[in-house]
Short mmCIF file of C-alpha atoms in Angstrom, two decimals:
data_model
loop_
_atom_site.label_atom_id
_atom_site.label_comp_id
_atom_site.label_asym_id
_atom_site.label_seq_id
_atom_site.Cartn_x
_atom_site.Cartn_y
_atom_site.Cartn_z
CA MET A 1 145.89 110.65 112.88
CA GLN A 2 144.70 114.29 112.80
CA ASN A 3 145.08 114.29 109.01
CA ALA A 4 143.13 111.04 108.80
CA ILE A 5 140.26 112.43 110.87
CA LEU A 6 140.15 115.53 108.68
CA ALA A 7 140.35 113.44 105.51
CA GLY A 8 137.50 111.30 106.87
CA LEU A 9 135.37 114.38 107.43
CA LEU A 10 136.04 115.91 104.02
CA GLY A 11 135.96 112.65 102.05
CA GLY A 12 132.86 111.49 103.94
CA VAL A 13 130.98 114.70 103.14
CA ALA A 14 132.06 114.90 99.48
CA CYS A 15 131.46 111.24 98.67
CA SER A 16 128.11 111.00 100.41
CA LEU A 17 126.72 114.20 98.89
CA ILE A 18 127.64 112.97 95.42
CA GLY A 19 126.07 109.67 96.40
CA VAL A 20 122.65 111.33 96.62
CA PHE A 21 122.76 112.03 92.86
CA VAL A 22 124.02 108.55 92.13
CA VAL A 23 121.32 106.82 94.18
CA THR A 24 118.34 108.97 93.22
CA MET A 25 119.20 108.97 89.50
CA ASN A 26 120.04 105.25 89.37
CA LEU A 27 123.60 105.94 88.26
CA SER A 28 125.26 103.27 90.39
CA PHE A 29 126.84 101.43 87.49
CA ILE A 30 128.01 104.69 85.89
CA GLY A 31 129.62 105.67 89.19
CA VAL A 32 131.45 102.36 89.49
CA ALA A 33 132.76 102.73 85.94
CA ILE A 34 134.02 106.28 86.67
CA ALA A 35 135.67 105.06 89.89
CA HIS A 36 137.53 102.33 88.04
CA ALA A 37 138.53 104.74 85.27
CA ALA A 38 140.00 107.04 87.94
CA PHE A 39 141.89 104.10 89.43
CA ALA A 40 143.31 103.16 86.02
CA GLY A 41 144.27 106.81 85.43
CA ALA A 42 146.06 107.05 88.75
CA LEU A 43 148.09 103.94 87.92
CA CYS A 44 148.81 105.34 84.46
CA GLY A 45 150.08 108.53 86.12
CA ALA A 46 152.25 106.52 88.48
CA TRP A 47 153.63 104.46 85.59
CA LEU A 48 154.41 107.49 83.43
CA GLY A 49 155.93 109.33 86.39
CA PHE A 50 153.42 112.16 86.88
CA SER A 51 150.86 112.79 89.58
CA PRO A 52 148.44 109.86 90.11
CA GLN A 53 145.72 112.43 90.96
CA ALA A 54 146.20 114.13 87.57
CA GLY A 55 145.95 110.75 85.83
CA ALA A 56 142.85 109.83 87.82
CA PHE A 57 141.23 113.17 87.00
CA ILE A 58 141.92 112.88 83.25
CA PHE A 59 140.70 109.27 83.05
CA SER A 60 137.53 109.96 85.06
CA LEU A 61 136.73 112.95 82.85
CA ALA A 62 137.31 110.81 79.76
CA ALA A 63 134.97 108.17 81.21
CA VAL A 64 132.30 110.83 81.86
CA ALA A 65 132.74 112.20 78.32
CA VAL A 66 132.19 108.75 76.82
CA ILE A 67 129.58 107.30 79.19
CA GLY A 68 127.34 110.39 79.43
CA PRO A 69 126.48 110.73 75.72
CA LEU A 70 126.25 106.95 75.28
CA ALA A 71 123.75 106.76 78.12
CA ASP A 72 121.89 109.75 76.66
CA ARG A 73 121.50 108.45 73.11
CA GLY A 74 119.17 105.68 74.09
CA GLU A 75 120.52 103.73 71.13
CA PHE A 76 120.84 100.65 73.27
CA ASN A 77 120.80 99.86 76.96
CA PRO A 78 123.44 102.11 78.57
CA ASP A 79 124.49 99.18 80.75
CA THR A 80 126.22 97.68 77.71
CA PRO A 81 128.59 100.58 76.86
CA ILE A 82 129.15 101.26 80.56
CA GLY A 83 129.99 97.60 81.09
CA ILE A 84 132.48 97.76 78.23
CA ILE A 85 134.13 100.87 79.68
CA PHE A 86 134.15 99.25 83.11
CA SER A 87 135.98 96.20 81.81
CA LEU A 88 138.32 98.36 79.68
CA THR A 89 139.35 100.48 82.66
CA MET A 90 139.86 97.43 84.84
CA GLY A 91 142.01 95.91 82.11
CA LEU A 92 144.00 99.12 81.79
CA ALA A 93 144.40 99.37 85.57
CA PHE A 94 145.93 95.92 85.84
CA LEU A 95 148.01 96.54 82.71
CA PHE A 96 149.51 99.71 84.23
CA MET A 97 149.99 97.88 87.51
CA GLY A 98 151.92 95.20 85.69
CA LEU A 99 154.01 97.79 83.84
CA LEU A 100 154.93 99.68 87.02
CA PRO A 101 158.60 99.00 87.72
CA GLY A 102 159.80 97.87 91.16
CA PRO A 103 157.60 97.19 94.19
CA LYS A 104 153.89 97.76 93.76
CA THR A 105 153.41 99.66 97.05
CA GLN A 106 152.01 102.79 95.39
CA ALA A 107 149.64 100.76 93.23
CA LEU A 108 148.35 98.83 96.23
CA GLU A 109 147.87 102.08 98.16
CA LEU A 110 145.74 103.36 95.30
CA LEU A 111 143.85 100.09 95.25
CA TRP A 112 143.11 99.77 98.97
CA GLY A 113 143.61 103.37 100.10
CA SER A 114 145.66 104.65 102.98
CA ILE A 115 143.83 107.30 104.94
CA LEU A 116 146.42 107.19 107.72
CA THR A 117 149.17 108.44 105.41
CA VAL A 118 147.34 111.28 103.62
CA ASN A 119 149.56 114.32 103.19
CA ASN A 120 148.76 118.02 103.15
CA PHE A 121 148.32 118.07 99.37
CA ASP A 122 145.68 115.31 99.60
CA LEU A 123 143.90 117.23 102.35
CA VAL A 124 143.89 120.49 100.39
CA LEU A 125 142.52 118.64 97.35
CA LEU A 126 139.80 116.99 99.44
CA PHE A 127 138.95 120.32 101.07
CA ILE A 128 138.58 122.09 97.71
CA VAL A 129 136.42 119.33 96.23
CA ALA A 130 134.23 119.04 99.35
CA VAL A 131 133.65 122.80 99.47
CA ILE A 132 132.83 122.91 95.75
CA VAL A 133 130.34 120.03 96.06
CA LEU A 134 128.69 121.50 99.18
CA THR A 135 128.45 124.98 97.62
CA LEU A 136 126.99 123.70 94.36
CA VAL A 137 124.41 121.58 96.17
CA MET A 138 123.33 124.60 98.23
CA LEU A 139 123.28 127.02 95.29
CA PHE A 140 121.59 124.77 92.77
CA PHE A 141 119.41 122.68 95.05
CA LYS A 142 116.17 123.43 93.21
CA GLU A 143 117.66 122.62 89.81
CA ILE A 144 119.21 119.41 91.16
CA GLN A 145 115.86 118.43 92.68
CA ALA A 146 114.09 118.96 89.34
CA VAL A 147 116.69 116.93 87.41
CA ILE A 148 116.53 114.13 89.97
CA PHE A 149 112.73 114.02 89.63
CA HIS A 150 112.58 113.94 85.81
CA ARG A 151 115.21 115.23 83.42
CA GLU A 152 112.90 115.79 80.45
CA ALA A 153 110.36 117.65 82.59
CA ALA A 154 113.19 119.77 84.03
CA LEU A 155 114.38 120.63 80.51
CA ALA A 156 110.82 121.49 79.51
CA VAL A 157 110.41 124.08 82.27
CA GLY A 158 113.58 125.85 81.13
CA ILE A 159 116.13 124.37 83.55
CA PRO A 160 119.55 123.59 81.99
CA ALA A 161 119.02 119.94 82.92
CA ASN A 162 121.75 118.52 80.70
CA LEU A 163 124.32 120.93 82.16
CA ILE A 164 123.26 119.93 85.68
CA PHE A 165 123.39 116.21 84.79
CA TYR A 166 126.86 116.39 83.25
CA SER A 167 128.08 118.59 86.12
CA MET A 168 126.98 115.84 88.50
CA LEU A 169 128.94 113.25 86.54
CA PHE A 170 131.94 115.59 86.42
CA LEU A 171 131.72 116.16 90.19
CA THR A 172 131.52 112.40 90.73
CA GLY A 173 134.81 112.05 88.83
CA SER A 174 136.38 114.88 90.83
CA VAL A 175 135.31 113.48 94.21
CA ILE A 176 136.60 110.04 93.29
CA THR A 177 139.93 111.54 92.19
CA ALA A 178 140.32 113.51 95.42
CA SER A 179 139.40 110.55 97.64
CA LEU A 180 141.35 107.90 95.75
CA ARG A 181 144.48 107.91 97.90
CA SER A 182 142.66 107.90 101.21
CA ILE A 183 139.88 105.40 100.50
CA GLY A 184 141.23 103.44 97.52
CA GLY A 185 140.10 102.73 93.97
CA LEU A 186 138.28 99.51 94.79
CA LEU A 187 136.45 100.83 97.83
CA ILE A 188 135.70 104.46 97.04
CA PHE A 189 132.44 103.77 95.33
CA ASN A 190 131.00 102.03 98.37
CA LEU A 191 131.52 105.21 100.37
CA ILE A 192 129.67 107.12 97.66
CA LEU A 193 126.81 104.65 97.47
CA ASN A 194 126.22 103.32 100.99
CA PRO A 195 125.57 106.52 103.02
CA ALA A 196 123.24 107.90 100.34
CA ALA A 197 121.45 104.56 99.98
CA ALA A 198 121.00 104.48 103.78
CA ALA A 199 119.61 108.03 103.77
CA TYR A 200 117.28 107.09 100.89
CA GLN A 201 115.70 104.48 103.18
CA LEU A 202 114.83 107.01 105.84
CA THR A 203 113.29 110.11 104.31
CA TYR A 204 111.00 111.47 101.60
CA SER A 205 112.69 114.88 101.71
CA LEU A 206 115.65 115.46 99.39
CA ARG A 207 116.99 118.18 101.69
CA ILE A 208 117.01 115.81 104.67
CA MET A 209 118.45 113.07 102.47
CA PHE A 210 121.50 115.26 101.72
CA ILE A 211 121.98 116.02 105.44
CA LEU A 212 121.53 112.37 106.50
CA SER A 213 123.82 111.14 103.75
CA ALA A 214 126.60 113.54 104.75
CA SER A 215 126.17 112.55 108.42
CA PHE A 216 126.36 108.84 107.56
CA GLY A 217 129.43 109.52 105.40
CA ILE A 218 131.25 111.22 108.28
CA LEU A 219 130.08 108.58 110.76
CA SER A 220 131.34 105.81 108.46
CA THR A 221 134.82 107.30 108.10
CA TRP A 222 135.28 108.26 111.75
CA LEU A 223 133.86 105.04 113.18
CA GLY A 224 135.82 103.07 110.57
CA LEU A 225 139.00 104.89 111.59
CA LEU A 226 138.35 104.18 115.27
CA ILE A 227 137.73 100.48 114.67
CA SER A 228 140.73 100.29 112.36
CA TYR A 229 142.87 101.90 115.11
CA LEU A 230 141.53 99.67 117.87
CA PHE A 231 141.70 96.37 115.99
CA ASN A 232 144.58 97.15 113.62
CA THR A 233 142.50 96.47 110.50
CA PRO A 234 142.92 98.09 107.03
CA SER A 235 141.31 101.53 107.31
CA GLY A 236 139.69 101.80 103.85
CA ALA A 237 138.08 98.37 104.10
CA THR A 238 136.87 99.04 107.66
CA ILE A 239 135.30 102.36 106.63
CA VAL A 240 133.44 100.68 103.80
CA LEU A 241 132.24 97.85 106.05
CA VAL A 242 130.96 100.36 108.62
CA SER A 243 129.07 102.23 105.88
CA THR A 244 127.52 98.93 104.78
CA VAL A 245 126.41 98.17 108.35
CA ILE A 246 124.83 101.66 108.54
CA PHE A 247 122.95 100.90 105.33
CA ILE A 248 121.71 97.56 106.66
CA ILE A 249 120.47 99.21 109.88
CA ALA A 250 118.76 102.01 107.91
CA ALA A 251 117.12 99.49 105.59
CA ALA A 252 115.93 97.40 108.53
CA PHE A 253 114.29 100.39 110.23
CA SER A 254 113.17 102.13 107.04
CA PRO A 255 109.67 103.63 107.20
CA LYS A 256 109.52 103.04 103.44
CA ARG A 257 109.63 99.30 104.05
CA LYS A 258 106.43 99.65 106.04
CA VAL A 259 104.74 101.11 102.97
CA LYS A 260 105.91 98.12 100.97
CA LYS A 261 104.73 95.75 103.67
CA TRP A 262 101.35 97.48 103.76
CA LYS A 263 101.07 97.23 99.97
CA ASN A 264 101.98 93.52 100.09
CA GLU A 265 99.32 92.93 102.72
CA LEU A 266 96.77 94.75 100.60
CA GLU A 267 97.72 92.77 97.49
CA SER A 268 97.48 89.43 99.31
CA ALA A 269 94.11 90.48 100.81
CA LEU A 270 92.84 91.33 97.34
CA LYS A 271 94.02 87.97 95.99
CA ASN A 272 92.17 86.15 98.74
CA MET B 1 101.16 130.63 67.40
CA ILE B 2 102.67 127.35 66.14
CA THR B 3 103.73 126.73 62.54
CA ILE B 4 105.40 123.50 61.43
CA LYS B 5 106.46 123.24 57.79
CA ASN B 6 107.57 119.98 56.14
CA ALA B 7 109.08 118.66 59.37
CA VAL B 8 111.19 115.54 59.08
CA VAL B 9 112.38 113.84 62.24
CA SER B 10 114.37 110.64 62.34
CA TYR B 11 115.58 108.42 65.16
CA ARG B 12 118.36 106.44 63.50
CA GLU B 13 116.71 104.14 60.93
CA ASP B 14 113.17 105.06 61.98
CA VAL B 15 111.56 108.13 60.46
CA ALA B 16 109.18 109.56 63.07
CA LEU B 17 107.83 112.45 60.97
CA ARG B 18 107.77 112.52 57.16
CA GLY B 19 107.23 116.09 56.01
CA VAL B 20 104.55 117.14 58.49
CA SER B 21 103.02 120.61 58.20
CA LEU B 22 100.69 121.97 60.86
CA SER B 23 99.50 125.39 61.98
CA VAL B 24 97.85 126.10 65.32
CA LYS B 25 96.18 129.42 66.01
CA LYS B 26 96.13 131.22 69.35
CA GLY B 27 93.43 129.85 71.64
CA GLU B 28 92.91 126.58 69.73
CA LEU B 29 92.62 123.23 71.48
CA VAL B 30 93.96 120.69 69.01
CA GLY B 31 93.78 116.96 69.62
CA ILE B 32 96.30 114.67 67.94
CA ILE B 33 95.14 111.10 67.52
CA GLY B 34 96.41 108.03 65.73
CA PRO B 35 97.88 104.58 66.31
CA ASN B 36 101.05 104.00 68.30
CA GLY B 37 104.21 105.03 66.44
CA ALA B 38 102.37 107.59 64.31
CA GLY B 39 104.66 110.45 65.43
CA LYS B 40 102.18 112.16 67.76
CA THR B 41 104.57 112.69 70.67
CA THR B 42 107.32 113.78 68.27
CA ILE B 43 105.17 116.72 67.19
CA LEU B 44 104.91 117.87 70.80
CA THR B 45 108.67 117.60 71.30
CA LEU B 46 109.22 119.66 68.14
CA VAL B 47 107.08 122.44 69.57
CA ASN B 48 109.00 122.62 72.87
CA GLY B 49 112.36 122.10 71.19
CA LEU B 50 113.20 118.77 72.84
CA GLY B 51 112.97 116.95 69.51
CA LYS B 52 115.64 117.25 66.83
CA LEU B 53 114.48 118.47 63.46
CA LEU B 54 116.18 116.87 60.46
CA LYS B 55 114.49 119.00 57.79
CA GLY B 56 111.78 121.64 57.67
CA GLN B 57 110.90 124.58 59.88
CA VAL B 58 109.24 125.06 63.25
CA GLN B 59 108.09 128.46 64.43
CA VAL B 60 106.65 128.84 67.92
CA LEU B 61 105.56 132.12 69.54
CA GLY B 62 107.26 133.97 66.70
CA CYS B 63 110.62 132.24 67.20
CA MET B 64 112.25 129.85 64.73
CA LEU B 65 113.28 126.64 66.49
CA ASN B 66 115.48 125.03 63.86
CA ASN B 67 118.45 124.96 66.23
CA GLY B 68 116.54 123.94 69.35
CA CYS B 69 114.33 125.90 71.69
CA PRO B 70 116.00 128.45 73.96
CA ALA B 71 115.26 128.14 77.67
CA TYR B 72 113.35 131.45 77.84
CA LEU B 73 110.90 130.11 75.23
CA ARG B 74 110.53 126.70 76.90
CA ARG B 75 109.37 128.55 80.03
CA ARG B 76 106.36 129.76 78.03
CA ILE B 77 105.45 126.22 76.93
CA GLY B 78 103.94 123.96 79.57
CA TYR B 79 104.67 120.30 78.85
CA VAL B 80 103.01 117.30 80.47
CA PRO B 81 105.05 114.30 79.29
CA GLN B 82 104.16 110.69 79.89
CA ILE B 83 105.80 109.86 83.20
CA HIS B 84 105.20 106.34 84.39
CA ASN B 85 106.57 104.19 87.18
CA ILE B 86 107.72 106.96 89.51
CA ASP B 87 109.77 105.34 92.26
CA PRO B 88 107.52 105.26 95.37
CA ARG B 89 110.60 106.14 97.44
CA MET B 90 111.40 109.25 95.38
CA PRO B 91 112.25 111.99 97.92
CA VAL B 92 110.02 114.64 96.33
CA ASN B 93 106.45 115.53 97.30
CA ALA B 94 103.52 116.73 95.16
CA GLY B 95 103.87 120.38 96.20
CA GLU B 96 107.56 120.36 95.31
CA VAL B 97 106.80 118.91 91.88
CA VAL B 98 104.34 121.74 91.17
CA MET B 99 106.92 124.27 92.41
CA MET B 100 109.36 122.91 89.79
CA GLY B 101 107.17 124.62 87.20
CA ARG B 102 108.30 127.94 88.72
CA TYR B 103 112.01 127.13 88.60
CA GLY B 104 112.50 128.04 84.95
CA ARG B 105 110.90 131.45 85.50
CA LEU B 106 112.91 132.02 88.66
CA GLY B 107 116.21 131.30 86.95
CA LEU B 108 119.42 130.05 88.53
CA LEU B 109 120.44 131.07 92.06
CA ARG B 110 117.00 132.45 92.99
CA ARG B 111 114.77 130.76 95.53
CA PRO B 112 110.98 130.56 95.39
CA GLY B 113 109.30 133.45 97.20
CA ILE B 114 105.87 134.12 98.69
CA LEU B 115 104.32 134.77 95.26
CA ASP B 116 105.61 131.43 93.95
CA ARG B 117 104.16 129.63 96.95
CA GLN B 118 100.82 131.35 96.43
CA VAL B 119 100.80 130.32 92.76
CA VAL B 120 101.57 126.71 93.70
CA GLU B 121 98.87 126.65 96.40
CA SER B 122 96.24 128.04 94.03
CA LEU B 123 97.18 125.53 91.32
CA LEU B 124 97.06 122.62 93.75
CA SER B 125 93.61 123.83 94.70
CA LEU B 126 92.60 124.17 91.03
CA VAL B 127 93.53 120.56 90.29
CA GLY B 128 92.01 119.35 93.58
CA MET B 129 95.29 118.27 95.12
CA SER B 130 95.72 120.68 98.07
CA HIS B 131 95.12 117.92 100.61
CA LEU B 132 97.87 115.79 99.08
CA ALA B 133 100.51 118.52 98.68
CA THR B 134 102.92 116.95 101.16
CA ARG B 135 102.40 113.36 99.96
CA PRO B 136 105.45 111.79 98.23
CA ILE B 137 104.85 111.95 94.48
CA GLY B 138 105.45 108.21 94.08
CA HIS B 139 102.62 107.46 96.53
CA LEU B 140 99.96 109.16 94.42
CA SER B 141 97.67 107.30 92.04
CA GLY B 142 98.08 107.71 88.27
CA GLY B 143 95.24 110.23 88.09
CA GLU B 144 96.63 112.24 90.99
CA GLN B 145 100.09 112.26 89.42
CA GLN B 146 98.57 113.59 86.19
CA ARG B 147 96.82 116.37 88.09
CA VAL B 148 100.13 117.30 89.70
CA ALA B 149 101.85 117.23 86.29
CA ILE B 150 99.20 119.55 84.83
CA ALA B 151 99.57 121.90 87.80
CA ARG B 152 103.35 121.89 87.31
CA ALA B 153 102.95 122.84 83.66
CA LEU B 154 100.51 125.62 84.60
CA ALA B 155 102.93 126.92 87.25
CA GLN B 156 105.06 128.09 84.33
CA GLU B 157 102.19 130.44 83.42
CA PRO B 158 102.51 129.20 79.86
CA ASP B 159 101.07 130.49 76.60
CA ILE B 160 101.07 127.01 75.11
CA LEU B 161 100.13 123.76 76.87
CA LEU B 162 101.32 120.41 75.49
CA LEU B 163 99.79 117.23 76.89
CA ASP B 164 101.06 113.79 75.97
CA GLU B 165 98.37 111.16 76.56
CA PRO B 166 97.28 112.62 79.91
CA THR B 167 94.77 109.82 80.52
CA THR B 168 96.92 106.79 79.71
CA GLY B 169 96.63 104.05 82.30
CA LEU B 170 93.78 105.72 84.19
CA ASP B 171 90.38 104.28 85.01
CA ARG B 172 87.24 105.63 83.32
CA ARG B 173 86.33 108.08 86.05
CA ALA B 174 89.86 109.51 86.27
CA ARG B 175 89.98 109.80 82.46
CA VAL B 176 86.76 111.80 82.38
CA GLU B 177 87.94 114.03 85.24
CA ILE B 178 91.32 114.74 83.64
CA MET B 179 89.76 115.59 80.27
CA ALA B 180 87.25 117.91 81.99
CA LEU B 181 90.14 119.55 83.83
CA VAL B 182 92.06 120.05 80.58
CA ASN B 183 88.99 121.61 78.97
CA GLU B 184 88.40 123.94 81.94
CA ILE B 185 92.05 125.02 82.10
CA HIS B 186 92.22 125.64 78.38
CA ARG B 187 89.08 127.81 78.37
CA THR B 188 89.69 129.78 81.56
CA ARG B 189 93.39 130.45 81.00
CA ASN B 190 93.19 131.39 77.35
CA LEU B 191 95.78 128.79 76.38
CA THR B 192 96.77 127.31 73.06
CA THR B 193 96.68 123.57 73.70
CA LEU B 194 98.02 120.56 71.81
CA MET B 195 96.98 117.23 73.25
CA VAL B 196 97.95 113.75 72.16
CA THR B 197 95.16 111.43 73.18
CA HIS B 198 93.39 108.16 72.53
CA GLU B 199 90.15 109.50 74.09
CA LEU B 200 88.28 109.98 70.83
CA LYS B 201 84.87 110.61 72.34
CA THR B 202 85.97 113.22 74.87
CA ALA B 203 88.49 114.75 72.48
CA SER B 204 85.77 115.22 69.88
CA ALA B 205 83.69 117.03 72.51
CA ILE B 206 86.35 119.46 73.74
CA CYS B 207 88.79 119.97 70.83
CA ASN B 208 88.35 122.67 68.19
CA ARG B 209 90.22 120.52 65.73
CA LEU B 210 91.50 116.96 65.48
CA VAL B 211 94.68 115.95 63.67
CA LEU B 212 94.77 112.30 62.62
CA MET B 213 98.26 110.86 62.21
CA LYS B 214 99.62 107.63 60.82
CA GLU B 215 103.15 106.48 59.95
CA GLY B 216 104.70 109.89 60.48
CA ARG B 217 102.23 111.77 58.31
CA ILE B 218 99.09 113.81 58.91
CA TRP B 219 96.32 111.56 57.63
CA SER B 220 93.51 114.05 57.98
CA GLN B 221 92.56 117.08 60.03
CA GLY B 222 89.52 119.21 60.65
CA LYS B 223 86.58 119.67 62.97
CA PRO B 224 85.92 116.56 65.08
CA GLU B 225 82.54 115.91 63.50
CA ASP B 226 84.13 116.01 60.04
CA VAL B 227 87.13 113.75 60.62
CA LEU B 228 85.70 111.21 63.05
CA GLN B 229 84.00 109.19 60.36
CA GLU B 230 83.85 105.43 60.52
CA GLU B 231 85.65 104.87 57.21
CA VAL B 232 88.42 107.35 58.12
CA LEU B 233 89.05 105.75 61.49
CA ASP B 234 88.98 102.26 59.98
CA LEU B 235 91.68 103.31 57.57
CA LEU B 236 93.63 105.07 60.32
CA TYR B 237 93.63 102.19 62.77
CA GLY B 238 93.30 99.31 60.33
CA ASP B 239 90.36 97.47 58.82
CA ASP B 240 90.15 94.86 61.56
CA ASN B 241 88.79 97.36 64.06
CA LYS B 242 85.48 99.05 63.74
CA VAL B 243 84.75 102.60 64.71
CA ALA B 244 82.54 101.53 67.61
CA ASN B 245 85.65 100.26 69.36
CA TYR B 246 87.15 103.72 69.52
CA PHE B 247 84.37 105.34 71.51
#
């Protein structure tokens, strides 16, 4: 249980910090595609008999390498190539699952996650990734802020905006890889998206958004673990459901909704 | 200051520029006008290195840009792109956006200091936005967002200022105010300015030279009073429209 609490802390922080990029830069679909590529890679690793984490890392990097430039070219809506990669990785994942000999326990663990059985290697990996993400956010906050606001404007002022953008995608792949065993391939992306989306509802400050997102990430994993322990429910699914409830509460009490409401009132008054 | 020779730029099947040559001297305010799709914005992106040159040469501030524009040079070129539909929930305020203009100068791993804050405050004051410095950028009106964008470009302390349709989508009063601001900034800061605009009347009043573009080529260029002739504009925009419509 100690390992699970620690994994919850590290995974919660890493996933939710990465989530801030994903939410503010509208990369949700890209993130889902990377998550599923990592899942397919992990199953490929398991099938071929090497580390699932190594497979997940290679596949997520490959997904970033393909999706990033396709999204950049502007040749056609990036949703189309991302959708194709998404379906390809899902197909590969189930193919590798089918090819895995014997019982599918490992595959199901990768699919649903098993935070209660994380080992020391998983914890060290999570720790390294969480520290890297936290350090990079602190060191390059101003560059990240500029890229989030407008990539072309950031490039124009002399910021290496493309490097920052691709680093974000690379970090997303790394965080997903490190969290795959504890949270699960199908659920990991919700833990990336939900805490950051909840934080987005509550503040106009990017700095506070990072802090809120990390807090919601930790709260989701710890509360999810507690509920899972008390009611004997699957831990990964419970964590994700808790993070969704946090988002719903944040959205309900969002001060930004008041702005929208005020605008709606103004528009209806003008119509009348 | 800026020399473009026989520039060809292509986006897949579409040729955006077809052998364009243009020279801009230090201190000039040059307006680029023409119908949509003429290649006006592409010229700006060639100057700051964001556009990809297929053929030809671009020299800016004494540096050849055939293989892109290095970051140290981009810091000397203020760019106000067309930015529309900023998410009202964007967690960035007006003051922070202006401060972004300092980031390139600061470089990686360095945080803004007192001097940077003073520069930002004075620029917000210059563009009349001091009272809205803490307002989320997405909550500002189009005109206010343009003022912030101009202040951000000036925060770079640039030698060259590039403006891409700074008055698009604004009401008449805001358009006049923005053009007056551009004129004032250009004169008082000794800038070399390239501005893409559809404001023919104001542009003719403030620009030293107008460049008329159509279908990726320079149609005509010269002093505003020389090029803004009814027959020239009718040819530029098409026979169906008369020159009175442009003013």
